[in-house]
Structures are given as structure tokens and as C-alpha cells.
Amino acid sequence: MKKRFLLYFCILILSLESALFAQISLLNPVKGKWSNKQMLVIDTSIEGDYFYSIDGSDPSVFGFAYDGPVLLDVEGDVTLKVTKVTSRKKQENLTVNYTVVPDEAYSTSYYDFISSFFDSGLINYTAGSVLTIPSDLYYSLGLPPDSFIKGQSLQTSEHSVLARTIPCTVKDNLTKKQWRFIIKTYPLAAGTFSRRDLPVKVTDWETLEFLDENLIYKVDSEYWELPKTPKTLDRSVSHMISWQNLAYEYGNPVEFIVLPPKPEPVLSEGEDGELRLTLKGDPSYKMSVLTEDSTYQELFDEIGFDVFYGDKVSSSLKIGIFSNGLYQGQMDIPYQINKRPPAIPQITSSVEDFYTREDVNLQIETDEEGQLYYAVSEPFSVNGNIYNADSEVFQQIECDNFIAAKGNKIEFQLTGLKDSGVYYKIRAYSSNGANDSEVSEYSVIIDQYNYYYDSFYTKDDSNGTAEHPFNNFEDLLKFVNLSRSVGLNINGELFIPAGKNILQSNCLITGNKESSITFDSDAQLIVTDSTLEIRGLNIKNLKDERSTKIVPLFKGERSILIFDDCLVYGNFEKNGTIIDAVDSFVYIDHSICAVTSFTYSSFISGVNSKINIKNSNISSFAETSVLISASGGEVNCNANSFRVNGKTGRIAELFGASGNFNDNVFKGELSKTTNSVMPVFADKISVLNLLQNENYGF
């Protein structure tokens, strides 16, 4: 019973070992969706008969015998099955599912390259020549996992003797289409073919055979003889082998050959990773590479081993050694070249768009073969302008302070700023010690401060970012009031609807030259306990011919109102005012403003407010025109041009307020003006300072 158990146990172990170690080495195709038909390539160096099918049937019954690379002429979903039958009639099976949707890339810049392998699935390459993969594509050599590199010109050394079959995948990152084909490399024949027909033969370095029975031989200083069996030589020293005709006569020529000591192979590495094999020993030694038909051809003083950038190989090569045209023996030269960088790190973001309102969670990951390095730029403040990831201003931002991550994955968060948008650039690469991957890059603007309005935007996915701007004021105001401070960039016309629109956030409004703000009739923007600053915009209103009440366009309550480089025009039916300020500050600079109505018009009315106007041109048109009316507070006007037009009017009226008017021009075009009318009126409790002002029409 015990013996039977041991027998079963041994059979089980042998079966497991067979299942674990018996593998079919399939170079191509692999799982995926491909834009060209695939070539079947199996490494048949492991003994066995190979069969395959492409319809999912059993290859050993309904399949084809595999005797070399073959193009599989099938499209759509393909089930490839491969079976290997060993000499012991054991079977090993492999299944690969892939899909072919042919695309020859007719309309692309890389059509010619795709055409070079599209019909055959193969590109032949000779060492020393150039194989160019277009820069619009990315390529990966060998079996998965892929390590994609931007297309470039590839070349191996002309000295390389490696004949290899290399799978290559190319892809277009924009269309996501992939092509997979085979590169077959061939050495460049550049050696010599010199051989000598000699009556001796060397086998395995140490065995000397005598081939001609009509000759007598002498080894070194031994006696002449007619050897019947091979001799064993010590190849650590030199030997002279001589021979002459068996029929001895005076003057018979004696020929010889010298067998130098066995050389030492020397493998050295060049700057580009190429390996060079030379022999250290007698200069008569030359090398040759064993061919597929087990023969030796060209003889070389030096043999090269090289691969494309992006490829790696670890194998051995059988080299035949010759001296003076006579084969000496074989050397098995192991070699390893790694020009394959690890995979480009993948940067995964918690947001999809270039602009976002949210803090951004990032994950950077590379394959296990690489050490991950990453760099994060300093936060770069952005406001107003609309950018994209390729904007020139961002190209100058440095992001080269790489640090090593702990492991092959790292996670961290990018945060926004309270008073501006912020741009971040992140770069990452991985290294396996021998090679560095290409650098992957990610950039984002986290803008929790700036909001964008575009009257031409028609989609319904508005969130106020530059990529998804608001297109109506109601949505904009609701979101703006959720923040304490915002910047609002306008493209087109910002239309403010009728009624009281209350702004409770500090807001800076800017725009391009074509941008404007239009108030509907009876529309009003009320700023409470906040700051509103408008720069470089045209502001106007729609006239309501039925309205008789005064509805200021802007009303400040305990707030700050700033108009810089603006063009403001208010057109009212009977009475009208542009700005009404209560317990507020109003600053107007380098602006052109006008207000017109039939009965009464006023540009600004202030109660307990501070009003500063400089470098501006302000006009009023009505039967009664008063540009500035201040009850309490302070008015400071410098270097302005003020004009009132109508029956009666003044530049300013101060009631219990202080006023400073310096270097201004006062113009009055009034039909009922008398000489006693002053351009600036101040009651008895007001304090008024006038300096170097010019009066016309008062």
C-alpha cells in the first residue's frame, strides 16, 4: 500500500511539473483590438509539433500544422488556439482572443508607414539601416506589458549579428487605434569567407583528427607518423602540426599549421548599450555565427550585439572560432542588452477638465520594474484670461525638481487659492537603473475664485469655469454669492434682468474689448457689504418709456464700488441715476460716463459716502442735471471733465459734506443759467475746497 501511494505521488508530481513548466511560447498575436491582420509567430525552439486553428476548433483535429510565421487572414473577433504535441504524445494548449478591425489610416500623416506592413504583417530590417516610426505614433517592442515610446528613428549597429523576430505595437493616442506587426532583423554581411582546405580537423578545441591517409604527420617535436586515431591537445599552449607526402623523397615539401592557445572572449559595452565581442589571444583568430542551417559563414574580427531603443534581449549565441581558416571550436556567448525603459507613469486625476472648481486628487503609478520619480511645480496664480494646457505662459514654468516616490505609486492632493485661480504642472517618469521612461505630464487650473460668463455659450452644463461658462445672470449670481471673493470674466453681453439683483460677494468684473453689461429696464444691481470692481467694460441700460421712478443701475449699501476704464451710459425716460451709494465708497477712474433723461438726471447720489473721481469725463442731459449729489460724507474730484446740459443744473451739490475739486473742467450748457449759479454748491455746514478748476457756461 505504501509503495502504491509513493507511485501515485510521483506520477502526480510529474504531472504537475509538466503542467507548470510545459509552455507554448507565442510571440504573436496577443490579446487586444488591432487595426490590421495578425501574423502568427511561435517560438518552436522547444521540441514538439505545433498546430493551430482560428475558429476556436481543436487544432490537433481540425487545425493547420505550423511550420513558420504565417499571416492569419481573418477579421472581427478571432479565437486562436495553438496545440503542441510532444514526442511523448502529450498535448499543451493555448488560447488567445483578439479582434481585428482593419484601418489602413488613409487620411493620416503616417499612412505610408502603416502601408509598409499592413498587407504582410512584417517589416524586414537590416542592421545599420534606419527604421523610422512616425512621431504621431507611439511604439512598444516585445510582449506585454507594453512600454510605449514616442515614435522616432530606430537603428541598430551595423556590427550587430543578431537575427531576431520582434513583435511591435504602434498606437495613435488620439484615435486609440493600434496596429501590431513583426520586425524581422537581419545582420549586415560584412565579414570574410576565407577558408583553408587542410588535411587536419579540430573538433571541440582539443581533438585533432588526421584526414589524409596518404600523408604522414608530426605534432610539435614528436616523430613523423601515420596516426590512425585522433589526438588530444592541450590548447593552453601553442602547437605546430606538420605533414608531408607518405612517399618520402628528398625535397618533399613539408606543410604546417600553427594552432595558437585557446583565446579568451571579451564582451565590452559601448556608450549606446551595444555589446562588442572580441577575442583576446592570437591575432589569427576570427569568429563566425552559427546560422539556422547549422553552418558558419562570414568570419569577423569583432561581433556586435545590439537592439532597438525600447527593446531588450537576454540570450546566448553560438560562435564558431577559426584560426588561419581552420575551425577550432565553439563558444557559447551569453549576452544581455536592455534598452527598454519602464512604462511611462500614468497620472490619474479626480477631475476631467483643465479648469475645475474642486481640489484635485492625483494618483501617479508606474509598473513594478520602475522607480517612480515625480515633480510638482510651484502654484502659479492665474486670473482673468482664458488659458489652455498649451498656453505659452505655462511653457516657461519649471517643473524639474524630481523626487523619488516610495514604491511605484503615490497619491496626493492639489488645492486651490482663495483670491485667484492657480495653475499646477506635474511631471513624472520611471527608471529601471539602465533606462528612464519618457516623462508624462499633467496640468490643471483649480479656480475657486474666477467665474466665467459667455453669452454665446449654448450648452446646459454651465458651472462657471472657463470651459463651461455661465450664460445667464441668474445662475451666475447664485454661484457667485456662495463665495466671499470672486473674479468674473465676461465674454459677450452680460444681461442683468429687471428687478433687484443683490450681490453679496466681493466681485471683480473684467472682460475683453467686445464685452458689455446691459441692464434691463428697471433692473438694479444692489451691492451689500461687499466690493464690486468693474474694469474696462461698456455699461448701458434698456430704456423703459413707461417708467417715471428713479431706479439707479448700481446701489451700494455699506460697500465699495469701483469703475476703472469703463464706458457707462444710462438712458432713462423721465428720471434717472446711475449710482446710488449709502454708507459706501465709490471710486471712478479713467472712465467716460453719461446719463440722460427728460426731467431729472444724476450720475451719482451719495449718503454718508466717500466719492473719489479722477481722470474721467462725466456728462448729464436733462431739464435738471446734477452730476454729483452728496449728503454727508466726502467728495474728491481731480483732473476730470464735467458737463451738464439742460435748463438748470450743477456739477455737484453738497449737503453737510466735504468736497475737494482740483484741476477739473466744469462745462455748463444751461438755458436758464444766471451769473449767480455756481458749478458746485455747498450748504453752510459743508466744507468745500476748489483749486485750479476751469469754468465754462456757469
XYZ file of C-alpha atoms in Angstrom:
698
model
C 0.000 0.000 0.000
C 2.804 2.363 0.866
C 4.645 1.663 -2.410
C 1.461 2.248 -4.398
C 0.940 5.594 -2.642
C 4.505 6.636 -3.464
C 3.964 5.657 -7.103
C 0.785 7.726 -7.324
C 2.515 10.618 -5.599
C 5.421 10.554 -8.082
C 3.001 10.438 -11.029
C 1.112 13.414 -9.557
C 4.315 15.421 -9.110
C 5.438 14.657 -12.663
C 2.031 15.706 -13.988
C 2.140 18.971 -12.046
C 5.663 19.687 -13.232
C 4.580 19.048 -16.804
C 1.660 21.451 -16.428
C 3.781 24.122 -14.751
C 6.843 24.086 -16.966
C 5.484 22.995 -20.355
C 4.574 26.246 -22.091
C 3.901 27.384 -25.644
C 5.998 30.430 -26.418
C 3.671 32.557 -28.571
C 5.231 35.800 -29.797
C 2.208 36.978 -31.752
C -0.697 37.655 -31.746
C -1.691 38.836 -28.288
C -4.997 39.858 -26.762
C -6.252 43.229 -27.961
C -8.126 45.155 -30.631
C -5.972 45.591 -33.721
C -6.329 47.648 -36.876
C -4.520 45.107 -39.071
C -4.493 41.356 -39.609
C -2.124 39.495 -37.347
C 0.854 37.278 -38.068
C 1.172 34.026 -36.153
C 4.689 33.607 -34.738
C 5.567 30.728 -32.395
C 8.947 30.061 -30.846
C 9.479 26.434 -31.868
C 12.868 26.016 -30.224
C 11.153 23.795 -27.661
C 10.694 20.357 -29.218
C 7.226 19.460 -30.448
C 4.789 19.589 -33.357
C 2.632 22.684 -33.430
C -0.926 23.038 -34.767
C -3.292 25.997 -34.780
C -6.887 26.948 -35.573
C -8.553 30.341 -35.929
C -12.183 29.378 -35.455
C -11.968 28.009 -31.923
C -11.852 24.354 -33.018
C -9.389 21.758 -31.696
C -6.119 22.380 -33.592
C -4.931 18.810 -33.266
C -8.056 17.598 -35.087
C -9.208 20.422 -37.373
C -6.221 22.766 -37.365
C -3.226 23.550 -39.545
C 0.345 22.444 -38.992
C 2.618 25.339 -38.073
C 5.909 25.366 -39.945
C 6.789 29.055 -39.773
C 5.328 32.572 -39.428
C 2.031 32.950 -41.276
C -0.409 35.844 -41.721
C -3.817 34.985 -40.266
C -6.266 36.236 -42.880
C -9.215 36.843 -40.533
C -11.109 39.894 -39.299
C -13.548 40.574 -36.500
C -13.434 38.580 -33.283
C -10.857 35.806 -33.536
C -10.291 32.808 -31.260
C -6.804 31.477 -31.912
C -5.961 28.084 -30.463
C -2.485 26.565 -30.527
C -1.616 22.994 -29.607
C 1.832 21.481 -29.153
C 2.222 17.732 -29.354
C 5.391 16.382 -27.752
C 7.307 13.259 -28.660
C 5.523 11.539 -25.794
C 2.183 12.402 -27.408
C 1.380 14.873 -24.651
C -0.541 17.969 -25.614
C -0.175 21.555 -24.457
C -2.828 24.106 -25.381
C -3.021 27.891 -25.580
C -5.943 30.179 -26.488
C -5.757 33.863 -27.456
C -8.820 36.006 -28.183
C -8.337 39.184 -30.182
C -10.232 41.463 -32.554
C -9.299 42.846 -35.976
C -10.996 45.972 -37.348
C -8.877 46.880 -40.392
C -7.831 50.508 -40.784
C -5.061 51.423 -43.199
C -5.042 55.011 -41.879
C -5.590 56.567 -45.305
C -6.152 60.130 -44.108
C -3.322 60.242 -41.572
C 0.189 61.617 -41.767
C 1.559 58.142 -41.070
C -0.292 56.314 -43.858
C 2.922 55.341 -45.672
C 4.318 53.709 -42.553
C 1.152 51.702 -41.862
C 1.118 50.621 -45.514
C 4.625 49.200 -45.182
C 3.345 46.288 -43.081
C -0.449 46.415 -43.429
C -0.764 43.640 -46.015
C 2.084 41.420 -44.863
C 2.221 41.992 -41.105
C 6.021 42.155 -41.448
C 8.863 44.645 -41.796
C 12.333 43.346 -42.704
C 15.224 45.252 -41.203
C 18.980 45.048 -41.872
C 21.469 46.042 -39.176
C 22.853 49.541 -39.661
C 19.836 50.856 -41.593
C 17.208 53.240 -40.193
C 13.637 52.291 -39.346
C 11.512 55.393 -38.745
C 8.319 55.214 -36.729
C 6.369 58.483 -37.238
C 6.319 60.844 -34.279
C 2.494 60.919 -34.377
C 2.567 57.316 -33.159
C 3.831 55.627 -30.025
C 5.537 52.242 -30.202
C 6.262 49.338 -27.879
C 8.550 46.394 -28.681
C 8.174 42.858 -27.380
C 5.482 41.138 -25.385
C 3.134 42.841 -22.897
C 3.217 44.637 -20.568
C 3.774 47.424 -23.083
C 6.175 50.299 -22.587
C 5.200 52.914 -25.146
C 7.671 55.451 -26.517
C 7.067 58.356 -28.875
C 7.797 57.430 -32.485
C 11.353 58.093 -33.656
C 14.101 56.793 -35.922
C 15.403 53.409 -34.773
C 18.747 51.871 -35.659
C 20.997 49.059 -34.523
C 24.743 48.943 -35.026
C 25.900 47.714 -38.413
C 28.122 45.292 -36.493
C 25.155 43.556 -34.870
C 24.791 39.917 -35.919
C 21.511 39.274 -34.136
C 18.744 37.798 -36.284
C 15.560 38.217 -34.297
C 11.791 38.245 -34.604
C 10.410 41.233 -32.677
C 6.714 41.996 -32.158
C 5.969 45.724 -32.378
C 2.823 47.620 -31.385
C 2.147 51.164 -32.575
C -0.769 53.296 -31.461
C -2.315 56.684 -32.055
C -3.073 58.271 -28.690
C -5.765 60.491 -30.196
C -7.808 57.853 -32.005
C -6.798 54.998 -29.640
C -6.223 52.745 -32.672
C -3.450 50.143 -32.512
C -1.513 48.145 -35.075
C 0.712 45.166 -34.290
C 3.274 43.665 -36.641
C 6.586 41.802 -36.722
C 10.053 43.259 -37.274
C 12.469 40.674 -38.638
C 16.086 41.763 -38.137
C 18.978 40.537 -40.266
C 22.725 41.073 -39.823
C 24.688 43.005 -42.398
C 27.154 40.591 -44.092
C 30.473 42.384 -43.773
C 32.923 39.614 -42.901
C 35.300 37.456 -44.949
C 34.867 33.953 -46.292
C 38.481 32.745 -46.213
C 38.787 29.028 -45.507
C 41.658 26.559 -45.992
C 41.382 23.023 -47.318
C 43.624 21.248 -44.847
C 44.283 17.554 -44.150
C 43.581 18.042 -40.461
C 40.450 18.827 -38.480
C 39.974 20.253 -34.996
C 36.936 19.218 -33.029
C 35.928 20.829 -29.744
C 39.280 22.615 -29.432
C 41.199 19.666 -28.022
C 40.617 16.861 -30.552
C 42.877 16.769 -33.612
C 41.813 14.472 -36.459
C 44.001 13.411 -39.412
C 42.076 13.224 -42.677
C 44.513 12.113 -45.397
C 45.991 8.598 -45.164
C 48.499 9.468 -47.890
C 50.257 11.875 -45.553
C 52.471 11.482 -42.534
C 52.084 13.925 -39.653
C 54.152 15.392 -36.873
C 52.782 17.222 -33.822
C 55.262 19.716 -32.388
C 58.602 17.877 -31.901
C 57.209 14.366 -31.994
C 58.300 11.803 -34.633
C 56.671 11.591 -38.000
C 53.904 9.031 -38.050
C 50.791 7.891 -39.799
C 48.231 8.359 -36.996
C 45.133 6.190 -37.119
C 43.223 7.836 -34.246
C 42.624 11.446 -33.181
C 44.948 13.087 -30.676
C 44.037 15.224 -27.689
C 45.876 18.534 -27.415
C 46.452 20.890 -24.560
C 45.069 24.128 -26.003
C 46.521 26.300 -23.289
C 49.770 26.263 -25.305
C 50.654 26.609 -28.969
C 51.071 23.599 -31.248
C 52.620 23.136 -34.693
C 51.031 20.497 -36.875
C 53.200 19.412 -39.875
C 52.564 16.977 -42.740
C 54.197 15.682 -45.921
C 53.673 13.002 -48.526
C 53.887 9.412 -47.298
C 56.194 8.509 -50.227
C 59.303 10.103 -48.891
C 61.620 11.714 -51.399
C 64.373 14.189 -50.975
C 62.987 17.693 -51.286
C 59.374 16.756 -50.484
C 57.603 19.918 -49.296
C 56.625 19.992 -45.637
C 53.493 21.992 -44.813
C 52.304 23.035 -41.387
C 49.783 24.998 -39.441
C 50.101 26.573 -36.019
C 47.304 26.132 -33.502
C 47.645 29.055 -31.078
C 46.439 28.819 -27.475
C 42.682 28.991 -26.993
C 41.578 32.642 -26.915
C 39.515 34.350 -24.242
C 36.236 36.004 -25.288
C 35.893 39.643 -24.215
C 32.469 41.316 -24.190
C 32.512 45.121 -23.820
C 29.729 47.687 -23.781
C 29.604 50.849 -25.878
C 28.066 54.171 -24.920
C 24.740 53.385 -26.576
C 24.407 49.983 -24.922
C 25.753 47.964 -27.855
C 27.900 44.962 -26.921
C 31.095 44.125 -28.811
C 32.670 40.660 -28.733
C 36.396 40.326 -29.406
C 38.928 37.571 -28.767
C 41.900 38.065 -26.505
C 44.707 35.940 -27.908
C 46.464 35.244 -31.193
C 45.543 37.756 -33.965
C 44.841 34.899 -36.370
C 41.587 34.112 -34.564
C 38.310 35.048 -36.206
C 34.685 34.390 -35.342
C 31.563 33.270 -37.160
C 27.903 32.952 -36.176
C 26.053 29.665 -36.350
C 23.276 30.015 -38.921
C 19.830 28.434 -38.990
C 21.136 25.556 -41.135
C 23.895 24.873 -38.546
C 26.740 26.201 -40.680
C 29.179 29.051 -40.316
C 29.546 31.739 -42.953
C 31.309 35.116 -42.617
C 34.366 35.496 -40.414
C 34.709 38.544 -38.179
C 37.394 40.086 -36.033
C 34.628 41.646 -33.977
C 30.970 40.773 -33.485
C 28.290 43.189 -32.293
C 25.109 42.647 -30.332
C 22.536 45.418 -30.475
C 18.790 46.083 -30.189
C 16.461 48.976 -30.942
C 15.782 51.599 -28.334
C 12.766 50.275 -26.477
C 13.783 46.624 -26.784
C 15.647 44.183 -24.560
C 17.124 40.743 -25.020
C 18.746 38.124 -22.835
C 20.064 35.055 -24.605
C 23.222 33.324 -25.815
C 24.828 32.944 -29.227
C 26.895 30.061 -30.541
C 30.106 31.419 -32.023
C 32.464 29.324 -34.169
C 36.158 30.174 -33.742
C 38.632 29.930 -36.664
C 42.387 30.342 -36.831
C 44.193 30.600 -40.153
C 40.997 29.486 -41.884
C 40.699 26.316 -39.755
C 37.739 25.740 -37.475
C 38.875 25.393 -33.865
C 35.780 25.017 -31.772
C 32.656 26.658 -30.483
C 31.922 29.155 -27.734
C 28.507 29.830 -26.238
C 28.402 33.592 -25.545
C 25.663 34.748 -23.133
C 24.596 38.360 -23.631
C 22.057 40.742 -22.220
C 21.041 44.156 -23.553
C 18.312 46.292 -22.033
C 17.244 49.413 -23.903
C 13.631 49.068 -22.824
C 12.571 51.790 -20.426
C 9.894 51.059 -17.859
C 6.344 52.075 -18.642
C 5.518 55.772 -18.759
C 3.867 56.651 -15.431
C 0.098 57.004 -15.591
C -1.273 60.163 -13.977
C -4.911 59.772 -12.924
C -6.918 62.811 -11.848
C -10.156 63.078 -9.939
C -11.335 65.704 -12.466
C -11.673 65.544 -16.243
C -11.417 69.173 -17.340
C -8.441 71.535 -17.460
C -10.421 74.011 -15.328
C -12.031 72.805 -12.128
C -13.668 74.248 -9.043
C -12.585 71.347 -6.865
C -9.360 70.427 -5.157
C -7.735 67.740 -7.287
C -6.760 64.269 -6.090
C -3.948 62.760 -8.145
C -2.546 59.258 -8.429
C 0.730 58.560 -10.241
C 1.635 54.939 -10.903
C 4.213 53.017 -12.914
C 4.931 49.318 -13.373
C 6.783 47.312 -10.769
C 10.016 47.345 -12.801
C 10.499 51.096 -12.399
C 11.382 53.512 -9.645
C 8.887 56.373 -9.802
C 10.077 59.987 -9.814
C 7.721 62.968 -9.807
C 7.817 66.765 -9.658
C 5.157 69.361 -8.832
C 5.527 72.984 -9.914
C 5.087 75.916 -7.589
C 1.495 77.226 -7.621
C 1.118 79.806 -10.398
C -1.637 82.388 -9.905
C -3.937 82.978 -12.902
C -6.766 85.478 -13.244
C -8.954 86.884 -15.983
C -7.527 85.410 -19.169
C -8.758 82.087 -20.504
C -5.969 79.539 -20.942
C -5.492 76.016 -22.163
C -2.858 73.452 -21.267
C -0.643 74.550 -24.187
C -0.746 78.295 -23.459
C 2.672 79.859 -23.911
C 2.769 81.347 -20.411
C 2.784 77.835 -18.940
C 5.668 76.577 -21.070
C 8.086 78.663 -19.011
C 7.009 77.218 -15.675
C 9.718 74.946 -14.299
C 8.841 71.500 -13.058
C 12.116 69.577 -12.854
C 12.654 69.108 -9.133
C 12.026 65.358 -9.269
C 11.895 63.344 -6.083
C 11.753 59.579 -5.683
C 8.441 58.110 -4.599
C 8.223 55.375 -2.018
C 7.108 52.489 -4.185
C 5.698 52.590 -7.666
C 2.580 54.581 -6.754
C 1.871 57.857 -4.997
C -1.282 59.818 -4.187
C -1.596 63.479 -3.193
C -3.915 66.482 -3.444
C -3.649 69.841 -5.224
C -5.534 72.677 -3.523
C -6.933 75.967 -4.800
C -6.305 79.547 -3.662
C -8.887 81.853 -2.124
C -8.091 85.002 -4.097
C -7.149 83.674 -7.552
C -7.076 80.665 -9.820
C -3.962 78.526 -9.549
C -2.131 76.526 -12.205
C -0.191 73.356 -11.397
C 2.110 71.313 -13.600
C 3.002 67.735 -12.629
C 5.624 65.630 -14.379
C 6.680 62.048 -13.728
C 8.985 59.392 -15.106
C 10.208 55.988 -14.011
C 13.652 54.432 -14.152
C 14.924 50.876 -14.009
C 18.530 51.952 -13.491
C 19.527 51.286 -17.086
C 16.842 53.368 -18.797
C 14.433 56.163 -17.997
C 10.916 56.280 -19.339
C 9.542 59.251 -21.192
C 8.144 61.978 -18.975
C 4.390 62.088 -18.558
C 2.851 65.467 -17.822
C -0.412 66.698 -16.359
C -1.627 70.218 -15.753
C -4.741 71.740 -14.267
C -6.153 75.084 -13.189
C -8.014 74.973 -9.895
C -10.129 78.093 -9.975
C -12.267 78.641 -6.933
C -12.044 82.406 -7.398
C -12.703 83.211 -11.083
C -16.071 82.729 -12.707
C -16.737 82.990 -16.429
C -19.753 84.245 -18.346
C -20.178 83.807 -22.083
C -23.393 84.954 -23.756
C -22.526 82.821 -26.803
C -22.285 79.563 -24.832
C -25.280 77.356 -25.653
C -24.716 74.154 -23.683
C -26.595 73.352 -20.492
C -23.596 72.144 -18.466
C -22.592 75.556 -17.087
C -20.639 75.644 -13.854
C -18.812 78.950 -14.287
C -15.443 77.551 -15.345
C -13.683 78.759 -18.471
C -14.624 75.520 -20.245
C -18.263 75.579 -19.081
C -19.126 79.266 -18.550
C -22.447 80.638 -17.335
C -24.772 82.036 -19.980
C -27.433 83.633 -17.778
C -27.130 86.071 -14.911
C -29.444 84.243 -12.510
C -27.238 81.136 -12.377
C -24.116 83.260 -12.190
C -25.359 85.362 -9.256
C -26.443 82.296 -7.306
C -22.978 80.717 -7.511
C -21.061 83.972 -7.053
C -22.881 84.701 -3.816
C -21.722 81.363 -2.400
C -18.132 82.669 -2.285
C -16.755 85.607 -0.384
C -14.472 86.784 -3.171
C -14.699 86.061 -6.913
C -13.372 87.302 -10.223
C -15.885 87.409 -13.078
C -14.672 87.365 -16.673
C -17.237 88.334 -19.322
C -17.358 87.427 -22.976
C -20.199 88.981 -24.927
C -23.090 90.702 -23.184
C -23.886 90.187 -19.510
C -27.618 90.879 -19.296
C -28.935 91.875 -15.873
C -32.665 91.169 -15.638
C -35.335 93.519 -14.278
C -35.781 93.751 -10.543
C -33.471 93.899 -7.569
C -30.407 91.707 -8.071
C -28.423 91.511 -4.855
C -24.664 90.896 -4.885
C -23.219 89.797 -1.531
C -19.743 88.759 -2.638
C -16.583 90.724 -3.321
C -16.528 90.700 -7.108
C -14.051 91.893 -9.749
C -15.629 92.027 -13.233
C -13.425 92.157 -16.334
C -13.790 91.270 -19.992
C -12.461 91.729 -23.495
C -12.985 94.806 -25.692
C -16.268 93.470 -27.052
C -17.707 92.681 -23.629
C -20.525 94.700 -22.069
C -23.047 94.822 -19.243
C -26.630 95.614 -20.155
C -29.339 96.396 -17.580
C -32.898 95.537 -18.446
C -35.413 98.328 -17.855
C -35.944 98.791 -14.108
C -33.042 96.407 -13.438
C -30.830 97.148 -10.468
C -27.653 95.638 -9.057
C -27.546 96.090 -5.293
C -24.169 95.548 -3.647
C -24.415 94.921 0.094
C -21.472 94.728 2.477
C -19.161 93.850 -0.382
C -16.831 95.240 -3.041
C -17.749 95.486 -6.706
C -14.954 96.446 -9.106
C -15.586 96.743 -12.850
C -12.644 97.160 -15.233
C -12.660 98.024 -18.935
C -16.323 97.319 -19.709
C -19.135 99.086 -21.538
C -22.190 99.520 -19.315
C -25.642 100.557 -20.539
C -29.333 100.085 -19.858
C -32.518 99.499 -21.809
C -34.888 102.477 -21.699
C -38.392 101.927 -20.322
C -40.670 104.565 -21.827
C -43.348 103.865 -19.203
C -41.209 104.299 -16.092
C -41.247 107.557 -14.098
C -39.489 106.453 -10.913
C -35.780 106.679 -10.262
C -34.149 103.241 -10.231
C -30.315 103.542 -10.015
C -28.427 100.964 -12.027
C -25.967 100.416 -9.168
C -26.766 100.735 -5.487
C -24.118 100.360 -2.824
C -25.058 99.617 0.774
C -22.054 99.641 3.111
C -19.989 98.640 0.135
C -17.193 99.678 -2.199
C -17.943 100.413 -5.877
C -15.020 100.809 -8.308
C -15.258 101.687 -12.018
C -11.937 101.677 -13.863
C -11.593 102.414 -17.595
C -15.306 101.953 -18.182
C -17.778 103.456 -20.640
C -21.083 103.997 -18.796
C -24.287 105.250 -20.426
C -27.672 105.460 -18.715
C -30.743 106.372 -20.779
C -33.975 106.919 -18.809
C -37.465 108.077 -19.776
C -38.236 110.750 -17.126
C -35.815 110.480 -14.182
C -32.587 108.566 -13.853
C -29.479 107.928 -11.764
C -26.515 105.671 -12.458
C -25.118 105.144 -8.949
C -26.751 105.411 -5.527
C -24.368 104.963 -2.574
C -25.286 104.682 1.096
C -22.528 104.418 3.698
C -20.238 103.331 0.885
C -17.065 104.160 -1.032
C -17.216 104.961 -4.772
C -14.079 105.174 -6.936
C -14.214 106.202 -10.607
C -11.020 106.385 -12.663
C -10.285 106.890 -16.379
C -13.915 106.385 -17.327
C -16.403 108.056 -19.670
C -19.887 108.302 -18.234
C -23.141 109.873 -19.388
C -26.718 109.916 -18.130
C -29.726 111.287 -19.971
C -33.422 111.656 -19.184
C -36.254 114.100 -19.827
C -36.898 115.681 -16.397
C -34.098 114.917 -13.961
C -30.763 113.127 -14.283
C -27.984 112.473 -11.807
C -24.814 110.480 -12.263
C -24.169 109.677 -8.616
C -26.046 110.239 -5.397
C -24.323 109.574 -2.105
C -25.440 109.463 1.518
C -22.664 109.371 4.102
C -20.394 108.023 1.419
C -16.917 108.772 0.156
C -16.770 109.560 -3.558
C -13.480 109.720 -5.488
C -13.491 110.633 -9.207
C -10.340 111.261 -11.275
C -9.189 111.370 -14.880
C -12.758 110.858 -16.120
C -15.289 112.512 -18.398
C -18.854 112.684 -16.999
C -21.909 114.304 -18.613
C -25.608 114.688 -17.822
C -28.533 115.601 -20.124
C -31.950 116.567 -18.676
C -34.099 119.588 -17.883
C -32.436 119.481 -14.464
C -28.976 117.929 -14.341
C -26.860 117.313 -11.263
C -23.844 115.111 -11.718
C -22.926 114.603 -8.077
C -25.229 114.872 -5.093
C -23.722 114.192 -1.666
C -25.473 114.288 1.701
C -22.781 113.891 4.284
C -19.584 112.083 3.525
C -16.758 113.307 1.281
C -16.292 114.088 -2.423
C -12.841 114.270 -4.064
C -12.593 115.080 -7.780
C -9.286 115.542 -9.604
C -8.413 116.129 -13.296
C -11.907 115.445 -14.659
C -14.129 116.983 -17.311
C -17.687 117.521 -16.072
C -20.575 118.713 -18.239
C -24.269 119.359 -17.582
C -26.783 120.106 -20.323
C -30.369 121.258 -19.836
C -32.396 124.125 -18.410
C -30.757 124.171 -14.990
C -28.053 122.188 -13.334
C -24.863 121.928 -11.362
C -21.753 119.832 -11.331
C -22.208 118.974 -7.673
C -24.388 119.706 -4.683
C -23.021 119.123 -1.183
C -25.175 118.969 1.934
C -23.212 118.586 5.136
C -20.341 117.090 3.192
C -16.741 117.971 2.474
C -15.569 118.434 -1.084
C -12.223 118.818 -2.855
C -12.276 119.742 -6.569
C -8.860 120.230 -8.143
C -7.764 120.650 -11.782
C -11.214 119.922 -13.206
C -13.073 121.427 -16.156
C -16.683 122.452 -15.466
C -18.894 122.919 -18.521
C -22.492 124.148 -18.396
C -24.862 124.318 -21.359
C -27.908 125.624 -19.484
C -30.760 127.683 -20.923
C -31.851 129.269 -17.584
C -28.452 129.921 -16.001
C -27.752 133.252 -14.236
C -24.446 134.598 -13.152
C -25.193 133.687 -9.540
C -25.259 129.943 -10.285
C -22.061 128.194 -9.201
C -20.989 124.844 -10.725
C -20.504 123.382 -7.224
C -22.992 124.159 -4.495
C -22.204 123.657 -0.795
C -24.511 124.417 2.113
C -23.328 126.210 5.222
C -22.250 123.122 7.081
C -20.251 121.730 4.167
C -16.523 122.255 3.648
C -15.537 122.989 0.040
C -12.075 123.371 -1.490
C -11.738 124.459 -5.143
C -8.295 124.676 -6.765
C -7.325 125.391 -10.383
C -10.645 124.400 -11.938
C -11.873 125.850 -15.251
C -15.453 127.070 -15.625
C -17.349 127.319 -18.922
C -21.004 128.340 -19.049
C -21.541 128.994 -15.343
